[in-house]
PDB file of C-alpha atoms in Angstrom:
ATOM      1  CA  ASP A1416     -33.881   9.567  12.035  1.00  0.00           C
ATOM      2  CA  ILE A1417     -35.581  12.309  10.096  1.00  0.00           C
ATOM      3  CA  GLN A1418     -37.846  14.090  11.740  1.00  0.00           C
ATOM      4  CA  MET A1419     -41.875  14.902  10.284  1.00  0.00           C
ATOM      5  CA  THR A1420     -43.369  17.946  11.568  1.00  0.00           C
ATOM      6  CA  GLN A1421     -47.220  17.852  10.963  1.00  0.00           C
ATOM      7  CA  SER A1422     -49.014  21.841  11.238  1.00  0.00           C
ATOM      8  CA  PRO A1423     -51.675  22.354  12.588  1.00  0.00           C
ATOM      9  CA  SER A1424     -51.439  19.928  15.115  1.00  0.00           C
ATOM     10  CA  SER A1425     -54.992  20.625  15.496  1.00  0.00           C
ATOM     11  CA  LEU A1426     -57.953  22.197  12.607  1.00  0.00           C
ATOM     12  CA  SER A1427     -61.189  22.690  13.101  1.00  0.00           C
ATOM     13  CA  ALA A1428     -63.368  23.080   9.914  1.00  0.00           C
ATOM     14  CA  SER A1429     -66.638  22.483   8.644  1.00  0.00           C
ATOM     15  CA  VAL A1430     -68.698  20.176   6.024  1.00  0.00           C
ATOM     16  CA  GLY A1431     -67.618  21.680   2.679  1.00  0.00           C
ATOM     17  CA  ASP A1432     -64.967  23.590   3.655  1.00  0.00           C
ATOM     18  CA  ARG A1433     -61.102  23.280   1.849  1.00  0.00           C
ATOM     19  CA  VAL A1434     -58.349  22.174   4.401  1.00  0.00           C
ATOM     20  CA  THR A1435     -55.042  21.939   3.690  1.00  0.00           C
ATOM     21  CA  ILE A1436     -52.257  20.357   6.505  1.00  0.00           C
ATOM     22  CA  THR A1437     -48.748  20.591   6.156  1.00  0.00           C
ATOM     23  CA  CYS A1438     -45.569  17.569   6.468  1.00  0.00           C
ATOM     24  CA  ARG A1439     -41.746  19.104   6.716  1.00  0.00           C
ATOM     25  CA  ALA A1440     -38.647  16.340   6.672  1.00  0.00           C
ATOM     26  CA  SER A1441     -35.857  17.528   8.703  1.00  0.00           C
ATOM     27  CA  GLN A1442     -34.267  16.972   5.424  1.00  0.00           C
ATOM     28  CA  SER A1443     -34.737  16.165   1.366  1.00  0.00           C
ATOM     29  CA  ILE A1444     -36.866  12.578   1.385  1.00  0.00           C
ATOM     30  CA  SER A1445     -37.641  13.455  -2.401  1.00  0.00           C
ATOM     31  CA  ASN A1446     -41.388  12.022  -3.009  1.00  0.00           C
ATOM     32  CA  TYR A1447     -41.707   9.392  -0.191  1.00  0.00           C
ATOM     33  CA  LEU A1448     -43.862  10.634   1.894  1.00  0.00           C
ATOM     34  CA  ASN A1449     -47.287   8.745   2.628  1.00  0.00           C
ATOM     35  CA  TRP A1450     -50.527   9.837   4.185  1.00  0.00           C
ATOM     36  CA  TYR A1451     -52.446   8.353   6.565  1.00  0.00           C
ATOM     37  CA  GLN A1452     -56.262   8.934   7.993  1.00  0.00           C
ATOM     38  CA  GLN A1453     -57.273   7.240  11.788  1.00  0.00           C
ATOM     39  CA  LYS A1454     -60.531   7.302  13.440  1.00  0.00           C
ATOM     40  CA  PRO A1455     -60.800   6.688  16.923  1.00  0.00           C
ATOM     41  CA  GLY A1456     -60.737   2.683  17.887  1.00  0.00           C
ATOM     42  CA  LYS A1457     -59.315   2.271  14.333  1.00  0.00           C
ATOM     43  CA  ALA A1458     -56.290   0.690  12.440  1.00  0.00           C
ATOM     44  CA  PRO A1459     -54.931   3.722   9.817  1.00  0.00           C
ATOM     45  CA  LYS A1460     -55.964   4.103   6.844  1.00  0.00           C
ATOM     46  CA  LEU A1461     -53.941   4.766   3.403  1.00  0.00           C
ATOM     47  CA  LEU A1462     -55.043   7.688   1.721  1.00  0.00           C
ATOM     48  CA  ILE A1463     -51.934   8.829  -0.339  1.00  0.00           C
ATOM     49  CA  TYR A1464     -48.315   7.151  -1.073  1.00  0.00           C
ATOM     50  CA  ALA A1465     -45.432   8.348  -3.073  1.00  0.00           C
ATOM     51  CA  ALA A1466     -46.791  12.233  -1.725  1.00  0.00           C
ATOM     52  CA  SER A1467     -49.342  12.689  -5.164  1.00  0.00           C
ATOM     53  CA  SER A1468     -50.745   9.015  -5.634  1.00  0.00           C
ATOM     54  CA  LEU A1469     -53.899   8.335  -4.790  1.00  0.00           C
ATOM     55  CA  GLN A1470     -54.766   4.808  -3.132  1.00  0.00           C
ATOM     56  CA  SER A1471     -57.815   2.733  -4.820  1.00  0.00           C
ATOM     57  CA  GLY A1472     -60.873   3.380  -3.570  1.00  0.00           C
ATOM     58  CA  VAL A1473     -59.895   6.270  -1.736  1.00  0.00           C
ATOM     59  CA  PRO A1474     -62.016   9.432  -2.620  1.00  0.00           C
ATOM     60  CA  SER A1475     -60.956  11.735  -5.218  1.00  0.00           C
ATOM     61  CA  ARG A1476     -61.556  14.834  -3.390  1.00  0.00           C
ATOM     62  CA  PHE A1477     -57.896  14.149  -1.455  1.00  0.00           C
ATOM     63  CA  SER A1478     -55.220  14.892  -2.802  1.00  0.00           C
ATOM     64  CA  GLY A1479     -51.046  15.003  -1.922  1.00  0.00           C
ATOM     65  CA  SER A1480     -48.124  17.632  -3.212  1.00  0.00           C
ATOM     66  CA  GLY A1481     -45.073  17.998  -3.008  1.00  0.00           C
ATOM     67  CA  SER A1482     -41.675  16.871  -2.815  1.00  0.00           C
ATOM     68  CA  GLY A1483     -37.977  17.476  -0.949  1.00  0.00           C
ATOM     69  CA  THR A1484     -38.444  18.402   2.107  1.00  0.00           C
ATOM     70  CA  ASP A1485     -42.347  19.982   2.249  1.00  0.00           C
ATOM     71  CA  PHE A1486     -45.633  18.096   1.325  1.00  0.00           C
ATOM     72  CA  ILE A1487     -49.296  19.415   1.521  1.00  0.00           C
ATOM     73  CA  LEU A1488     -52.407  16.675   1.599  1.00  0.00           C
ATOM     74  CA  THR A1489     -55.811  18.169   0.596  1.00  0.00           C
ATOM     75  CA  ILE A1490     -59.218  17.425   0.982  1.00  0.00           C
ATOM     76  CA  SER A1491     -61.508  19.788  -1.297  1.00  0.00           C
ATOM     77  CA  SER A1492     -64.318  19.825   0.329  1.00  0.00           C
ATOM     78  CA  LEU A1493     -64.625  17.729   3.819  1.00  0.00           C
ATOM     79  CA  GLN A1494     -67.084  15.514   4.399  1.00  0.00           C
ATOM     80  CA  PRO A1495     -68.264  13.951   7.585  1.00  0.00           C
ATOM     81  CA  GLU A1496     -66.182  11.092   7.275  1.00  0.00           C
ATOM     82  CA  ASP A1497     -63.163  12.880   7.143  1.00  0.00           C
ATOM     83  CA  PHE A1498     -63.345  14.299  10.871  1.00  0.00           C
ATOM     84  CA  ALA A1499     -60.284  11.801  11.660  1.00  0.00           C
ATOM     85  CA  THR A1500     -56.703  12.278  12.496  1.00  0.00           C
ATOM     86  CA  TYR A1501     -54.194  12.272   9.860  1.00  0.00           C
ATOM     87  CA  TYR A1502     -50.527  11.677   9.734  1.00  0.00           C
ATOM     88  CA  CYS A1503     -47.868  11.821   7.061  1.00  0.00           C
ATOM     89  CA  GLN A1504     -44.928   9.406   7.261  1.00  0.00           C
ATOM     90  CA  GLN A1505     -41.920   9.375   5.076  1.00  0.00           C
ATOM     91  CA  SER A1506     -40.144   6.422   4.330  1.00  0.00           C
ATOM     92  CA  TYR A1507     -36.805   7.769   2.362  1.00  0.00           C
ATOM     93  CA  THR A1508     -34.385   5.604   4.964  1.00  0.00           C
ATOM     94  CA  ILE A1509     -34.641   2.327   5.993  1.00  0.00           C
ATOM     95  CA  SER A1510     -35.885   4.208   9.337  1.00  0.00           C
ATOM     96  CA  ILE A1511     -39.623   4.903   8.507  1.00  0.00           C
ATOM     97  CA  THR A1512     -41.398   7.958  10.987  1.00  0.00           C
ATOM     98  CA  PHE A1513     -44.295   9.585  11.659  1.00  0.00           C
ATOM     99  CA  GLY A1514     -45.528  12.574  11.757  1.00  0.00           C
ATOM    100  CA  GLN A1515     -47.258  13.136  14.907  1.00  0.00           C
ATOM    101  CA  GLY A1516     -50.737  13.943  13.141  1.00  0.00           C
ATOM    102  CA  THR A1517     -53.142  16.572  12.578  1.00  0.00           C
ATOM    103  CA  ARG A1518     -56.327  16.263  14.426  1.00  0.00           C
ATOM    104  CA  LEU A1519     -59.687  17.455  12.414  1.00  0.00           C
ATOM    105  CA  GLU A1520     -62.606  18.541  14.203  1.00  0.00           C
ATOM    106  CA  ILE A1521     -66.295  19.720  12.939  1.00  0.00           C
ATOM    107  CA  LYS A1522     -66.312  23.666  13.644  1.00  0.00           C
TER     108      LYS A1522
ATOM    109  CA  GLN B 498     -59.946  -9.396  -0.711  1.00  0.00           C
ATOM    110  CA  VAL B 499     -57.279  -8.858   1.837  1.00  0.00           C
ATOM    111  CA  GLN B 500     -56.952  -9.299   5.408  1.00  0.00           C
ATOM    112  CA  LEU B 501     -54.760  -9.401   8.521  1.00  0.00           C
ATOM    113  CA  VAL B 502     -55.869 -10.765  11.309  1.00  0.00           C
ATOM    114  CA  GLN B 503     -54.619 -10.048  15.143  1.00  0.00           C
ATOM    115  CA  SER B 504     -54.519 -12.368  18.180  1.00  0.00           C
ATOM    116  CA  GLY B 505     -56.015 -10.517  20.696  1.00  0.00           C
ATOM    117  CA  ALA B 506     -55.577  -8.217  23.948  1.00  0.00           C
ATOM    118  CA  GLU B 507     -52.888  -9.151  25.768  1.00  0.00           C
ATOM    119  CA  VAL B 508     -52.164  -8.091  30.280  1.00  0.00           C
ATOM    120  CA  LYS B 509     -48.499  -8.891  30.548  1.00  0.00           C
ATOM    121  CA  LYS B 510     -46.631  -8.094  33.872  1.00  0.00           C
ATOM    122  CA  PRO B 511     -43.434  -6.187  33.988  1.00  0.00           C
ATOM    123  CA  GLY B 512     -40.399  -7.969  32.430  1.00  0.00           C
ATOM    124  CA  ALA B 513     -42.358 -10.100  30.542  1.00  0.00           C
ATOM    125  CA  SER B 514     -42.553 -11.472  26.849  1.00  0.00           C
ATOM    126  CA  VAL B 515     -45.435 -10.711  24.577  1.00  0.00           C
ATOM    127  CA  LYS B 516     -45.691 -12.642  21.280  1.00  0.00           C
ATOM    128  CA  VAL B 517     -48.800 -10.912  19.047  1.00  0.00           C
ATOM    129  CA  SER B 518     -49.994 -12.952  15.594  1.00  0.00           C
ATOM    130  CA  CYS B 519     -51.605 -11.710  12.151  1.00  0.00           C
ATOM    131  CA  LYS B 520     -52.610 -13.948  10.565  1.00  0.00           C
ATOM    132  CA  THR B 521     -53.533 -12.848   6.364  1.00  0.00           C
ATOM    133  CA  SER B 522     -55.383 -14.229   4.268  1.00  0.00           C
ATOM    134  CA  GLY B 523     -56.280 -12.917   0.366  1.00  0.00           C
ATOM    135  CA  TYR B 524     -53.011 -12.485  -1.229  1.00  0.00           C
ATOM    136  CA  THR B 525     -49.367 -14.220  -1.353  1.00  0.00           C
ATOM    137  CA  PHE B 526     -47.821 -13.852   1.978  1.00  0.00           C
ATOM    138  CA  THR B 527     -44.327 -14.612   0.792  1.00  0.00           C
ATOM    139  CA  ALA B 528     -44.806 -11.348  -1.694  1.00  0.00           C
ATOM    140  CA  TYR B 529     -45.011  -9.024   0.868  1.00  0.00           C
ATOM    141  CA  TYR B 530     -43.270  -7.742   3.619  1.00  0.00           C
ATOM    142  CA  MET B 531     -44.621  -7.198   6.714  1.00  0.00           C
ATOM    143  CA  HIS B 532     -44.312  -4.361   9.266  1.00  0.00           C
ATOM    144  CA  TRP B 533     -45.001  -4.002  12.529  1.00  0.00           C
ATOM    145  CA  VAL B 534     -46.389  -0.561  14.254  1.00  0.00           C
ATOM    146  CA  ARG B 535     -47.670   0.516  17.774  1.00  0.00           C
ATOM    147  CA  GLN B 536     -49.212   3.509  19.125  1.00  0.00           C
ATOM    148  CA  ALA B 537     -49.626   4.220  22.527  1.00  0.00           C
ATOM    149  CA  PRO B 538     -52.934   5.488  24.299  1.00  0.00           C
ATOM    150  CA  GLY B 539     -53.377   8.514  22.708  1.00  0.00           C
ATOM    151  CA  GLN B 540     -50.262   9.251  20.785  1.00  0.00           C
ATOM    152  CA  GLY B 541     -48.786   8.817  17.524  1.00  0.00           C
ATOM    153  CA  LEU B 542     -47.436   5.887  15.175  1.00  0.00           C
ATOM    154  CA  GLU B 543     -44.347   4.402  15.715  1.00  0.00           C
ATOM    155  CA  CYS B 544     -42.763   2.422  14.105  1.00  0.00           C
ATOM    156  CA  MET B 545     -40.999  -1.617  14.959  1.00  0.00           C
ATOM    157  CA  GLY B 546     -39.412  -2.996  12.012  1.00  0.00           C
ATOM    158  CA  TRP B 547     -40.130  -5.863   9.504  1.00  0.00           C
ATOM    159  CA  ILE B 548     -40.136  -9.103   8.499  1.00  0.00           C
ATOM    160  CA  ASN B 549     -39.528 -10.327   4.312  1.00  0.00           C
ATOM    161  CA  PRO B 550     -42.171 -13.145   4.552  1.00  0.00           C
ATOM    162  CA  ASN B 551     -40.025 -14.731   1.603  1.00  0.00           C
ATOM    163  CA  SER B 552     -36.543 -14.926   3.176  1.00  0.00           C
ATOM    164  CA  GLY B 553     -37.532 -14.580   6.711  1.00  0.00           C
ATOM    165  CA  GLY B 554     -35.173 -11.391   6.676  1.00  0.00           C
ATOM    166  CA  THR B 555     -35.975  -8.874   8.900  1.00  0.00           C
ATOM    167  CA  ASN B 556     -34.484  -5.471  10.150  1.00  0.00           C
ATOM    168  CA  TYR B 557     -35.811  -4.093  13.308  1.00  0.00           C
ATOM    169  CA  ALA B 558     -36.103  -0.444  14.814  1.00  0.00           C
ATOM    170  CA  GLN B 559     -32.894   0.806  16.988  1.00  0.00           C
ATOM    171  CA  LYS B 560     -34.619   1.311  19.681  1.00  0.00           C
ATOM    172  CA  PHE B 561     -36.615  -2.003  19.855  1.00  0.00           C
ATOM    173  CA  GLN B 562     -33.148  -4.526  18.470  1.00  0.00           C
ATOM    174  CA  GLY B 563     -32.507  -6.837  21.419  1.00  0.00           C
ATOM    175  CA  ARG B 564     -35.660  -7.181  22.536  1.00  0.00           C
ATOM    176  CA  VAL B 565     -37.946  -7.325  19.719  1.00  0.00           C
ATOM    177  CA  THR B 566     -38.089 -10.157  17.686  1.00  0.00           C
ATOM    178  CA  MET B 567     -40.123 -11.071  13.885  1.00  0.00           C
ATOM    179  CA  THR B 568     -40.755 -14.238  12.388  1.00  0.00           C
ATOM    180  CA  ARG B 569     -43.199 -15.886  10.110  1.00  0.00           C
ATOM    181  CA  ASP B 570     -44.695 -19.479   9.282  1.00  0.00           C
ATOM    182  CA  THR B 571     -45.280 -19.405   5.705  1.00  0.00           C
ATOM    183  CA  SER B 572     -47.512 -22.028   6.033  1.00  0.00           C
ATOM    184  CA  ILE B 573     -50.591 -20.916   7.844  1.00  0.00           C
ATOM    185  CA  SER B 574     -49.828 -17.190   6.208  1.00  0.00           C
ATOM    186  CA  THR B 575     -48.892 -15.720   9.632  1.00  0.00           C
ATOM    187  CA  ALA B 576     -46.566 -13.211  10.924  1.00  0.00           C
ATOM    188  CA  TYR B 577     -45.607 -12.807  14.444  1.00  0.00           C
ATOM    189  CA  MET B 578     -43.973 -10.254  16.939  1.00  0.00           C
ATOM    190  CA  GLU B 579     -42.568 -10.699  19.982  1.00  0.00           C
ATOM    191  CA  LEU B 580     -41.522  -7.934  22.315  1.00  0.00           C
ATOM    192  CA  SER B 581     -39.469  -8.714  25.625  1.00  0.00           C
ATOM    193  CA  ARG B 582     -38.489  -7.111  28.919  1.00  0.00           C
ATOM    194  CA  LEU B 583     -41.585  -5.244  28.969  1.00  0.00           C
ATOM    195  CA  THR B 584     -42.289  -1.588  30.973  1.00  0.00           C
ATOM    196  CA  SER B 585     -45.147  -0.361  31.463  1.00  0.00           C
ATOM    197  CA  ASP B 586     -44.134   2.232  28.370  1.00  0.00           C
ATOM    198  CA  ASP B 587     -45.039  -1.196  25.791  1.00  0.00           C
ATOM    199  CA  THR B 588     -48.401  -0.293  26.511  1.00  0.00           C
ATOM    200  CA  ALA B 589     -49.142  -0.183  22.815  1.00  0.00           C
ATOM    201  CA  VAL B 590     -52.143  -0.757  20.025  1.00  0.00           C
ATOM    202  CA  TYR B 591     -49.975  -3.083  18.060  1.00  0.00           C
ATOM    203  CA  TYR B 592     -50.861  -3.347  14.237  1.00  0.00           C
ATOM    204  CA  CYS B 593     -49.382  -5.457  11.788  1.00  0.00           C
ATOM    205  CA  ALA B 594     -48.973  -3.804   8.053  1.00  0.00           C
ATOM    206  CA  ARG B 595     -48.402  -4.878   5.120  1.00  0.00           C
ATOM    207  CA  ASP B 596     -45.885  -2.968   2.561  1.00  0.00           C
ATOM    208  CA  PRO B 597     -46.303  -3.167  -1.723  1.00  0.00           C
ATOM    209  CA  ASN B 598     -42.467  -2.650  -1.693  1.00  0.00           C
ATOM    210  CA  ASP B 599     -43.116  -1.102  -4.956  1.00  0.00           C
ATOM    211  CA  TYR B 600     -41.997   2.634  -4.307  1.00  0.00           C
ATOM    212  CA  GLY B 601     -40.253   3.081  -0.821  1.00  0.00           C
ATOM    213  CA  ASP B 602     -42.285   1.680   2.102  1.00  0.00           C
ATOM    214  CA  TYR B 603     -46.099   1.935   2.860  1.00  0.00           C
ATOM    215  CA  PHE B 604     -48.788   0.356   4.757  1.00  0.00           C
ATOM    216  CA  ASP B 605     -51.876  -0.652   1.669  1.00  0.00           C
ATOM    217  CA  PHE B 606     -53.345  -3.216   4.566  1.00  0.00           C
ATOM    218  CA  TRP B 607     -53.504  -3.028   8.754  1.00  0.00           C
ATOM    219  CA  GLY B 608     -54.560  -5.863  10.995  1.00  0.00           C
ATOM    220  CA  GLN B 609     -57.368  -4.371  13.568  1.00  0.00           C
ATOM    221  CA  GLY B 610     -54.624  -4.240  15.984  1.00  0.00           C
ATOM    222  CA  THR B 611     -53.662  -6.286  19.470  1.00  0.00           C
ATOM    223  CA  LEU B 612     -54.257  -3.930  23.098  1.00  0.00           C
ATOM    224  CA  VAL B 613     -51.506  -4.686  24.939  1.00  0.00           C
ATOM    225  CA  THR B 614     -51.142  -3.885  28.677  1.00  0.00           C
ATOM    226  CA  VAL B 615     -48.478  -3.931  30.616  1.00  0.00           C
ATOM    227  CA  SER B 616     -49.086  -3.628  34.570  1.00  0.00           C
ATOM    228  CA  SER B 617     -48.058  -4.636  37.771  1.00  0.00           C
TER     229      SER B 617
END
């Protein structure tokens, strides 16, 4: 299976900050990379698909970039509702795998 | 609006089986693959496999092969996931998730989750 490694595992930031989360694949996955946000007790929510396509209804402060093995999720200006856990997910192979998650906390 | 509504929480004994349902509405059930994803307490997300509601074809993650069965009833737009020979390691929230299947596999709508607790 392709291993997905996110960094950092946790992050403290303030409202208004620009934040980046990195996801690295153990082999090239082209741009078959998606990002989700999960809040406690809730199902994950799709933010970005195909590495850089913004899901309908998701605020434009979220953006994604990258291809091959290295990907970035950027939140341009943190809002209070953005404090959550973020996961990347690859679908290059039939064995879909997620990163371990990045917990974004309020500083 | 698209909705995926799952069955309620379950408590099972080790060795038993559990069957979770995912009733859909607001879209053409047979047009989108359905995946099942689980999350153990305090842990990350793990894909279990998918079903093609149109054909009934399935693909299961190797870890669950032989223990998981995914089925569907197109007459009521509902998908099912049954997991057998439960152990405490299967205690988790189980989600169904719709896959638009237009660029790889990603999940645009999710059920609310079903907590399965395995305890003697």
